[in-house]
XYZ file of C-alpha atoms in Angstrom:
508
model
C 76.299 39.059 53.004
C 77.333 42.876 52.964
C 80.820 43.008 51.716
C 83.239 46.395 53.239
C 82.533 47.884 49.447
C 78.990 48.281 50.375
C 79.109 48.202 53.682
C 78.302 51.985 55.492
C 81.160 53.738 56.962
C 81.152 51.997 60.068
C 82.841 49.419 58.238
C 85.340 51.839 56.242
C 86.895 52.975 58.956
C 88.207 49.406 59.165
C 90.952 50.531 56.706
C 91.878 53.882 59.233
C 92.327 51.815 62.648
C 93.046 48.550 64.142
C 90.087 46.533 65.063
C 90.801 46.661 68.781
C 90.877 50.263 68.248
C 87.604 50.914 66.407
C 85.786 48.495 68.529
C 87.321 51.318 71.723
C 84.765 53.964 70.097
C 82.020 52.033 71.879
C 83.910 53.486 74.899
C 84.743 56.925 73.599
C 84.158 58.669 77.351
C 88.227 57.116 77.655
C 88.947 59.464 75.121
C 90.689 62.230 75.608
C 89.300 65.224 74.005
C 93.163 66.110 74.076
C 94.117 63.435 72.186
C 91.304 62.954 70.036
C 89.439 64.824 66.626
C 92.946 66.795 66.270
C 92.844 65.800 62.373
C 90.191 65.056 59.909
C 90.699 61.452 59.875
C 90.187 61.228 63.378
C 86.632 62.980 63.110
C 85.447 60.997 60.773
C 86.337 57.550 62.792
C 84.295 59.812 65.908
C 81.462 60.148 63.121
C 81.907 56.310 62.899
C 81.043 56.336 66.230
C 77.985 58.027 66.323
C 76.427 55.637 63.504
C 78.118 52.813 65.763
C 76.563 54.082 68.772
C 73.053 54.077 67.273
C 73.491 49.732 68.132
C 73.594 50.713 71.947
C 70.519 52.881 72.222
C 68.362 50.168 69.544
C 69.631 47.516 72.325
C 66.869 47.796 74.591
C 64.233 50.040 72.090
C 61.414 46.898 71.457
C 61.542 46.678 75.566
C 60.446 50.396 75.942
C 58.265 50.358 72.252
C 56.893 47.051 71.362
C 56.748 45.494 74.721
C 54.596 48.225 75.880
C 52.275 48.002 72.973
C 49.584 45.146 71.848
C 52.020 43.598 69.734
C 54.422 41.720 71.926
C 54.193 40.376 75.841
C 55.551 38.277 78.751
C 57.217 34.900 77.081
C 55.393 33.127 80.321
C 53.198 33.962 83.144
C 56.098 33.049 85.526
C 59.795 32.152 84.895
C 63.080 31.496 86.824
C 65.238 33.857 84.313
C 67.144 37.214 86.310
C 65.429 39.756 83.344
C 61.664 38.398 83.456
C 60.983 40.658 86.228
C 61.908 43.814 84.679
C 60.593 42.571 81.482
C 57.052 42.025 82.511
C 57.400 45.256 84.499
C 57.372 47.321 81.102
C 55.105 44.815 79.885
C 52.093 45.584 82.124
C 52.968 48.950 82.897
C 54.086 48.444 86.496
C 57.720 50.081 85.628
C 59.971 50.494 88.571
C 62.970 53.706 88.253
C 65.577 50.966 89.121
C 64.322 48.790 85.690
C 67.743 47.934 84.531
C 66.522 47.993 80.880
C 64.991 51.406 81.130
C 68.532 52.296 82.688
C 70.282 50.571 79.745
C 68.263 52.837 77.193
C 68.504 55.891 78.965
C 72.577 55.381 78.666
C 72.509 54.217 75.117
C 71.021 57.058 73.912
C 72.773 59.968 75.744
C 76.226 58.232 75.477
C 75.647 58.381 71.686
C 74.700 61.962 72.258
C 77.614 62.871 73.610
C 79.972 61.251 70.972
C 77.633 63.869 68.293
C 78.178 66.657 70.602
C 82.178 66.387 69.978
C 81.814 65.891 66.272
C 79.775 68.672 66.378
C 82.448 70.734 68.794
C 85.424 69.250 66.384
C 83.754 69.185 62.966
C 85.598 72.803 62.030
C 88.719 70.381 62.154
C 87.249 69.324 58.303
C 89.121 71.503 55.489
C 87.024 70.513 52.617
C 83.482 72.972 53.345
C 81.140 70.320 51.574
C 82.294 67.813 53.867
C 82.664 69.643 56.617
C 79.186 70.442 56.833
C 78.201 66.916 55.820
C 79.617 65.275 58.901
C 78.218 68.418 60.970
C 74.619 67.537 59.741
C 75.508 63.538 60.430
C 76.067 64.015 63.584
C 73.082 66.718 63.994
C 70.434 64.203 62.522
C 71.665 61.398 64.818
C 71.377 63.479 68.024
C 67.900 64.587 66.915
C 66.806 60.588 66.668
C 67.822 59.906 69.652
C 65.897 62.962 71.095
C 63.158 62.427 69.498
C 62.769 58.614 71.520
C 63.908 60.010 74.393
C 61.297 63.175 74.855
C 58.206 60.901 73.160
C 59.197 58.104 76.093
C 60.185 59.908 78.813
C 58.721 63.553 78.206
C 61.375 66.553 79.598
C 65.032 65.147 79.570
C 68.080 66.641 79.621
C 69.060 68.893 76.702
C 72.720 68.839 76.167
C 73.820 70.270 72.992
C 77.596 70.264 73.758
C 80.231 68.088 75.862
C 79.842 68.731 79.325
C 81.712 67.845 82.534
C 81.069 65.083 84.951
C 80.646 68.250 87.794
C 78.045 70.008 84.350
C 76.448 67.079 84.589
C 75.588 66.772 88.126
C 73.440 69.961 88.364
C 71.406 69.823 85.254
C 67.834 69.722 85.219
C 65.733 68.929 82.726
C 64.051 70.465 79.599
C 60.711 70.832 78.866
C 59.347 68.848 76.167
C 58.598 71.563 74.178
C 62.098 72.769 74.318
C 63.202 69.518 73.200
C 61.132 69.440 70.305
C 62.586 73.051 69.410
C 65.776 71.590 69.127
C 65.143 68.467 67.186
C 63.093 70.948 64.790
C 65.677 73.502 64.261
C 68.533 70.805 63.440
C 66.546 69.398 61.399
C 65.094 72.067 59.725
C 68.679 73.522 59.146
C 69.859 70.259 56.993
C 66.413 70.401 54.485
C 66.609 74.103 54.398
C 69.947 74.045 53.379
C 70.018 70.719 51.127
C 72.974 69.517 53.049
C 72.921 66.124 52.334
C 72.808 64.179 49.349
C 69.260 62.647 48.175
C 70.887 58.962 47.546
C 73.997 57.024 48.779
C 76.314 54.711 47.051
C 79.257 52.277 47.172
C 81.062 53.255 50.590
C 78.682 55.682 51.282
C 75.778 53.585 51.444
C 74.010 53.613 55.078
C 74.855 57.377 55.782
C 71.846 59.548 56.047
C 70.502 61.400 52.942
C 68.150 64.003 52.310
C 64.842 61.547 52.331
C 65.757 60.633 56.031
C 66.343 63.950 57.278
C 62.887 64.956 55.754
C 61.307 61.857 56.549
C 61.965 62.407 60.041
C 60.978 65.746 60.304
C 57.811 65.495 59.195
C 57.253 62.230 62.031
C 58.356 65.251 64.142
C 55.483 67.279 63.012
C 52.989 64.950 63.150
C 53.559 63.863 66.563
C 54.070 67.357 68.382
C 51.366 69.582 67.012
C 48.345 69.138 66.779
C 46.022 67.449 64.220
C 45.087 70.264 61.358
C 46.897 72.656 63.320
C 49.576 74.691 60.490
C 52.520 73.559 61.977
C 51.325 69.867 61.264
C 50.607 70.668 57.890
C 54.135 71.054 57.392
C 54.774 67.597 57.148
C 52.849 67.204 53.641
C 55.199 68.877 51.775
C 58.289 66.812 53.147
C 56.334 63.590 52.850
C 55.783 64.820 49.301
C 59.339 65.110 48.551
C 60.641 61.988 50.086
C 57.810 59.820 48.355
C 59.503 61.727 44.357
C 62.836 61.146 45.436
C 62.250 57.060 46.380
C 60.800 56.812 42.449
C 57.367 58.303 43.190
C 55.780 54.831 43.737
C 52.377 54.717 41.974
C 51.422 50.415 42.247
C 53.194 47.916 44.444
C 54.809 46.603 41.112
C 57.094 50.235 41.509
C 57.722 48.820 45.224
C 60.318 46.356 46.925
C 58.606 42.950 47.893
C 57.566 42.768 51.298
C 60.257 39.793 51.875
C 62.873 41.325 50.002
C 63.236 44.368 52.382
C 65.026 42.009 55.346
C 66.691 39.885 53.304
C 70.299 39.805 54.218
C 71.020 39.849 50.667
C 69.699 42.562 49.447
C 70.381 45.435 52.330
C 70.250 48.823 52.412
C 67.538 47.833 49.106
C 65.475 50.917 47.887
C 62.472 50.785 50.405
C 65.067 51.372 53.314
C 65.323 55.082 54.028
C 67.766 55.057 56.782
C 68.539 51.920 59.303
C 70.315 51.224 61.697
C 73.149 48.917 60.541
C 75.258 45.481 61.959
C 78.035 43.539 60.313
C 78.500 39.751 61.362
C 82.121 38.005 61.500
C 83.082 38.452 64.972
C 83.492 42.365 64.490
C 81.913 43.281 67.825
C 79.179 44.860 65.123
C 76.927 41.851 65.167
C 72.951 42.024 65.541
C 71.869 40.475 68.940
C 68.234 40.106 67.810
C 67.988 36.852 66.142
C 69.081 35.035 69.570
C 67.258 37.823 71.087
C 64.142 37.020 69.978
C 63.978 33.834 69.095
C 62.013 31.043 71.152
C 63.843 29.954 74.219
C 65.329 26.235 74.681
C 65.617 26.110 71.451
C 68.364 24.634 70.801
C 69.382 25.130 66.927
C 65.780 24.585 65.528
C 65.500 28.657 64.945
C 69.066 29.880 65.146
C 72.482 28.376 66.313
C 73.010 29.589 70.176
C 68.988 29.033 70.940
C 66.840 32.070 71.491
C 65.681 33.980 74.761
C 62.162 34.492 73.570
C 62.051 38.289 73.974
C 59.877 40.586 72.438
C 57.048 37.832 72.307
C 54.446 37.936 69.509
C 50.575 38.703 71.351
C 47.895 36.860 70.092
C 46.511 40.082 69.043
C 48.820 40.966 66.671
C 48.362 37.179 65.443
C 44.649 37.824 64.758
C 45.002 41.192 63.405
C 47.195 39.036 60.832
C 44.403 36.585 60.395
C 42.160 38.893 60.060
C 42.800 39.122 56.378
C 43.582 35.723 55.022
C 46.584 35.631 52.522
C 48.832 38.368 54.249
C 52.642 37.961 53.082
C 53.685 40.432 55.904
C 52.611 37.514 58.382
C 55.082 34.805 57.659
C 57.984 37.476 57.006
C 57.500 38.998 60.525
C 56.523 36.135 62.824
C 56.190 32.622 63.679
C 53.870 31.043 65.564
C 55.386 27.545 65.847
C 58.881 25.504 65.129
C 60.337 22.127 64.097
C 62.077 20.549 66.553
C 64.214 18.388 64.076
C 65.699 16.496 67.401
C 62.290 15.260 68.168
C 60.569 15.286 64.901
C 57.757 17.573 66.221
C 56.439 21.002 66.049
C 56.518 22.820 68.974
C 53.457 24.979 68.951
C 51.832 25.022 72.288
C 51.905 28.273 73.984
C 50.633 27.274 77.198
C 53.434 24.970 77.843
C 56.511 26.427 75.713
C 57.720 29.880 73.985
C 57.137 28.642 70.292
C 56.526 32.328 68.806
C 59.350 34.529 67.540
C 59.944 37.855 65.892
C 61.319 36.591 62.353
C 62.256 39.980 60.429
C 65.695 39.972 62.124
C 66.313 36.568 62.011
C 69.629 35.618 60.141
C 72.205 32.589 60.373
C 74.826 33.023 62.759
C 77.867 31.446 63.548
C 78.153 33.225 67.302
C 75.805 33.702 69.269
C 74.228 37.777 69.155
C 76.420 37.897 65.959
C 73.163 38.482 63.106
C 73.718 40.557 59.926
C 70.343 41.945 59.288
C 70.029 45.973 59.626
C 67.178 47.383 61.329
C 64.816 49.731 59.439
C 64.293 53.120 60.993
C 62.755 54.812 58.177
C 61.422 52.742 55.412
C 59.294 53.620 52.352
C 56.013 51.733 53.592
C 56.080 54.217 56.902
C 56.366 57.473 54.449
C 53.292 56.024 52.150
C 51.180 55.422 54.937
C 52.101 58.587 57.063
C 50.887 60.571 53.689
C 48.116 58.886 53.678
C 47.480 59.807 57.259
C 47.952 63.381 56.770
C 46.104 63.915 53.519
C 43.312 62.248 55.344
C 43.394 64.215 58.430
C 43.688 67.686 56.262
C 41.424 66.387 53.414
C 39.417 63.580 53.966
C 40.029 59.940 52.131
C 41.340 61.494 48.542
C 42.297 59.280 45.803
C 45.879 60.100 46.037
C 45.920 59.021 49.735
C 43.452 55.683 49.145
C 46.239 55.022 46.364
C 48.446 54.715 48.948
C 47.383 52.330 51.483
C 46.159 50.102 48.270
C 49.770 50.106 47.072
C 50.804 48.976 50.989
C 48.194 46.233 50.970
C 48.764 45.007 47.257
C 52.260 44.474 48.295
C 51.447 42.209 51.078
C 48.941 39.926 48.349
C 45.850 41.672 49.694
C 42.945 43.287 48.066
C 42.243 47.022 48.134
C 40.429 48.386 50.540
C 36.519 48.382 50.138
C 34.669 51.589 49.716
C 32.745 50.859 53.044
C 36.620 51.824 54.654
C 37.213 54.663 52.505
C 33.839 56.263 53.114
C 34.939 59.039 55.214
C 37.842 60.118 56.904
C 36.851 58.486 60.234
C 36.986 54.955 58.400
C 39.585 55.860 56.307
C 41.894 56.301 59.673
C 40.995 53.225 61.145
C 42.192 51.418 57.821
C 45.243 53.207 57.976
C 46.285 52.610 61.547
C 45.408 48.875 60.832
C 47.749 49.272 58.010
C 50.478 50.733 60.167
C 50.043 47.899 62.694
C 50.406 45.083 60.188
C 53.122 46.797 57.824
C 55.664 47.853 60.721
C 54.782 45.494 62.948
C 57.909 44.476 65.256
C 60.110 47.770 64.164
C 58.824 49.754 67.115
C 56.663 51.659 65.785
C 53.327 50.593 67.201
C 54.032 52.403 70.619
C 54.942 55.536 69.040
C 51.583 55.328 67.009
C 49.730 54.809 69.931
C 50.871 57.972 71.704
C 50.443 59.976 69.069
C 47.036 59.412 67.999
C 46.653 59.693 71.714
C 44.844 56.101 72.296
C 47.346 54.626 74.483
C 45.930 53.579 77.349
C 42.541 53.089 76.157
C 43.596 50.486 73.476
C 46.396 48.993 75.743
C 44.097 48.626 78.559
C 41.797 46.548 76.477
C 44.412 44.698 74.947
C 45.146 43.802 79.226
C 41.535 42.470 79.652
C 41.732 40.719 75.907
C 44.885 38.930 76.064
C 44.668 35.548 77.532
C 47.801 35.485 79.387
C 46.797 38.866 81.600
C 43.752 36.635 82.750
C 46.143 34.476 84.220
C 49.171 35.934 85.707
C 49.989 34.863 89.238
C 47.480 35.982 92.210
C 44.972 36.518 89.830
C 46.824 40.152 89.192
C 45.085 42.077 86.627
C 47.145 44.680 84.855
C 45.932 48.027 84.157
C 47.406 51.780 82.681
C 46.821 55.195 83.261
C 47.950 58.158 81.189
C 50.942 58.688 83.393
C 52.262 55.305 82.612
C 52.517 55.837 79.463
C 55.593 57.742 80.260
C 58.973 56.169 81.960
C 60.619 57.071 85.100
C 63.531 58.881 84.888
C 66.343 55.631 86.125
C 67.239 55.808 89.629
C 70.896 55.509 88.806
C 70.008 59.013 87.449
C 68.295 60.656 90.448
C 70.592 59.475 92.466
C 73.487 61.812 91.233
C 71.403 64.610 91.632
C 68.465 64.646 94.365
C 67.210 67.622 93.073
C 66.032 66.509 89.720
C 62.294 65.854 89.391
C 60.761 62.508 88.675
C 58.058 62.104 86.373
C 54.746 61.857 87.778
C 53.725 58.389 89.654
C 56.801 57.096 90.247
């Protein structure tokens, strides 16, 4: 367990206000900008807020990432429970604007917006310069994550770089994607210009964003808004570059963390994680929901005390692209297929009849129910290797240097290097690597965002609807289907509502 030495500031700020009172930053629109971010203290419990808030936009992320992709589904062809229906909505791409999960992530993410749009209003409040523009680049970085989910899933959104009013609010319109992307760039591009952050974290410190992140993420940003050998995507070389000598310039897996290590609760915030997002158990109101989230439903305590709710359901594609390869570690660390029912003395294994898969890689003892420890990875070191290797290959074909890294990816997991019939060319090459991907960040919701940018979305999705077995078998004989507009969500109703002059995206 993370103790408050090592835990990130989130915790620290333990020692500046009373628990009922940190816990109110979840709430921070009851703030009074009055009464609040008058002193330096007080911005740096708001900064608290803005890694705290990061929770409430992850909330409902695998829903609008994984869900959507090949490697999770449905948890039954037909069930009883109040979410299913807006669950297997997103699922086969029949997505309604009044999807309460949709809604749920749209708020999430602009609610944490707003509390980095006061730190950055406020930050001038900080007398010491080097800190002051630390927490303005914080808070700058954080607001450019969340944009960056929002405009990739929902394409224009609204831009709001400052606090607004309710009456602000009412009349905006949104931004065009590019515009977005401008943004995100230029804050960005404005920390790793400047070298405003440090490249490594430690003691109290350890969780806040660092140099590596910030670069990290920029070059994602590259690679998914310009085009493919276009010079504005080469740009992400040279970042990817720098964050893979500042990790320890891995050369064999030996140099790497072991694929198991990397979620242990034990050993968090270990040197393959870049930048996560971060929960503390004990009852703190900072617990991770995702163990009971995903675990198999009805339960009981076979998988985790509280029993699961069987979300964010391994597919049986992702299972065979495991198989595929006997022997691969990353299997058993990131899913089960099956459980021991010690009440019974049986394994429960049967899909048809019961949910016996589960998500394991945020799966953690808990004492209350949606009260986990483990951190989620945002940025790890596996998704910088294999986004070199993406790029190198796309600029320069399957080079050494780039083969070196996928091998390094694979040896890690106990597998063999890839053949020379799969390093070839670069059109083999990037099939290896986007198998790679799939496997290596497999439930961190990634896959959907890979999808969209290598632009194969809806082809590969609708065969994974004709492949799956369940989609054969849904109710009425309904088979599911996608089109490129689907691939984007609807702006939530609760959203057009307060203005009827905003535009919907297309279809719905």
């Amino acid at each position: 367990m993370k103790t408050v030495k090592i835990a990130m500031m989130l915790l620290a700020a333990l020692a500046m206000v009373s628990c009922s009172d940190f816990l109110e930053l979840k709430h921070e629109s009851n703030i009074s900008a009055d009464d609040f971010n008058r002193t330096e203290d007080e911005l740096y419990t708001s900064l608290v807020g803005c890694y705290n808030g990061m929770q409430g936009a992850l909330y409902r992320e695998w829903a609008m990432t994984e869900l959507r992709s090949d490697n999770t589904r449905i948890y039954a062809r037909t069930s009883s429970t109040s979410i299913f229906d807006v669950i297997r909505q997103l699922d086969l791409s029949t997505i309604q604007p009044i999807n309460y999960l949709v809604d749920e992530y749209w708020a999430g993410n602009y609610h944490n917006i707003e509390r980095c749009n006061t730190v950055l209003r406020d930050y001038a409040v900080v007398g010491d310069e080097v800190l002051r523009n630390q927490y303005k680049v914080e808070a700058m970085f954080i607001r450019a994550y969340h944009y960056f989910n929002l405009v990739r899933l929902f394409g224009g959104v609204f831009l709001v770089t400052e606090p607004v009013t309710a009456q602000e609010a009412r009349y905006m319109q949104r931004s065009h994607p590019d515009l977005i992307y401008d943004r995100i760039i230029a804050d960005l591009r404005e920390i790793v210009d400047n070298a405003m952050l440090p490249d490594t974290r430690e003691g109290d410190e350890l969780g806040r964003i660092t140099m590596p992140a910030a670069k990290a993420l920029l070059a994602k940003v590259y690679m998914t808004h310009y085009a493919v050998g276009t010079e504005e995507y080469a740009k992400a070389r040279p970042l990817l570059e720098e964050v893979i000598a500042t990790v320890g310039n891995p050369q064999t897996a030996a140099d790497l963390v072991p694929y198991a290590d990397i979620f242990d609760i034990n050993n968090e915030m270990n040197r393959e994680i870049i930048f996560a997002v971060r929960y503390k158990a004990g009852n703190l109101g900072l617990g991770s929901p995702f163990g009971n989230e995903f675990a198999p439903a009805n339960s009981g305590t076979n998988v985790i005390n509280g029993s699961g709710r069987s979300y964010n359901y391994p597919s049986t594609s992702i299972i065979d692209a495991f198989n595929a390869e006997p022997g691969d570690l990353r299997k058993d660390v990131s899913m089960a297929e099956k459980y021991y029912n010690q009440q019974t003395d049986t394994w429960v294994d049967d899909d048809e009849t019961t949910q016996c898969r589960y998500v394991k890689k945020y799966l953690s003892p808990v004492e209350t129910v949606d009260d986990g420890e483990s951190d989620w990875p945002v940025i790890r070191v596996g998704d910088v290797l294999l986004l070199y290797a993406e790029i190198v290959n796309e600029l320069e074909g399957p080079t050494p240097e780039a083969v070196n890294c996928v091998n390094m990816i694979r040896e890690r997991a106990g597998l063999q290097p890839l053949s020379s019939e799969k390093t070839a060319n670069s059109y083999v090459f990037r099939t290896a690597i986007r198998n790679e991907r799939r496997l290596e960040l497999a439930f961190e919701n990634q896959r959907w965002f890979d999808l969209l940018r290598w632009g194969i979305a809806v082809d590969l999705i609708g065969e994974h609807y004709r492949q799956e077995f369940i989609y054969s078998n849904l109710p009425n004989d309904y088979q599911p289907t996608i089109v490129e507009w689907q691939t984007l969500l609807p702006i939530p109703l609760n959203v057009m509502n307060i203005n009827p002059e905003l535009t919907q995206n297309y279809g719905y």
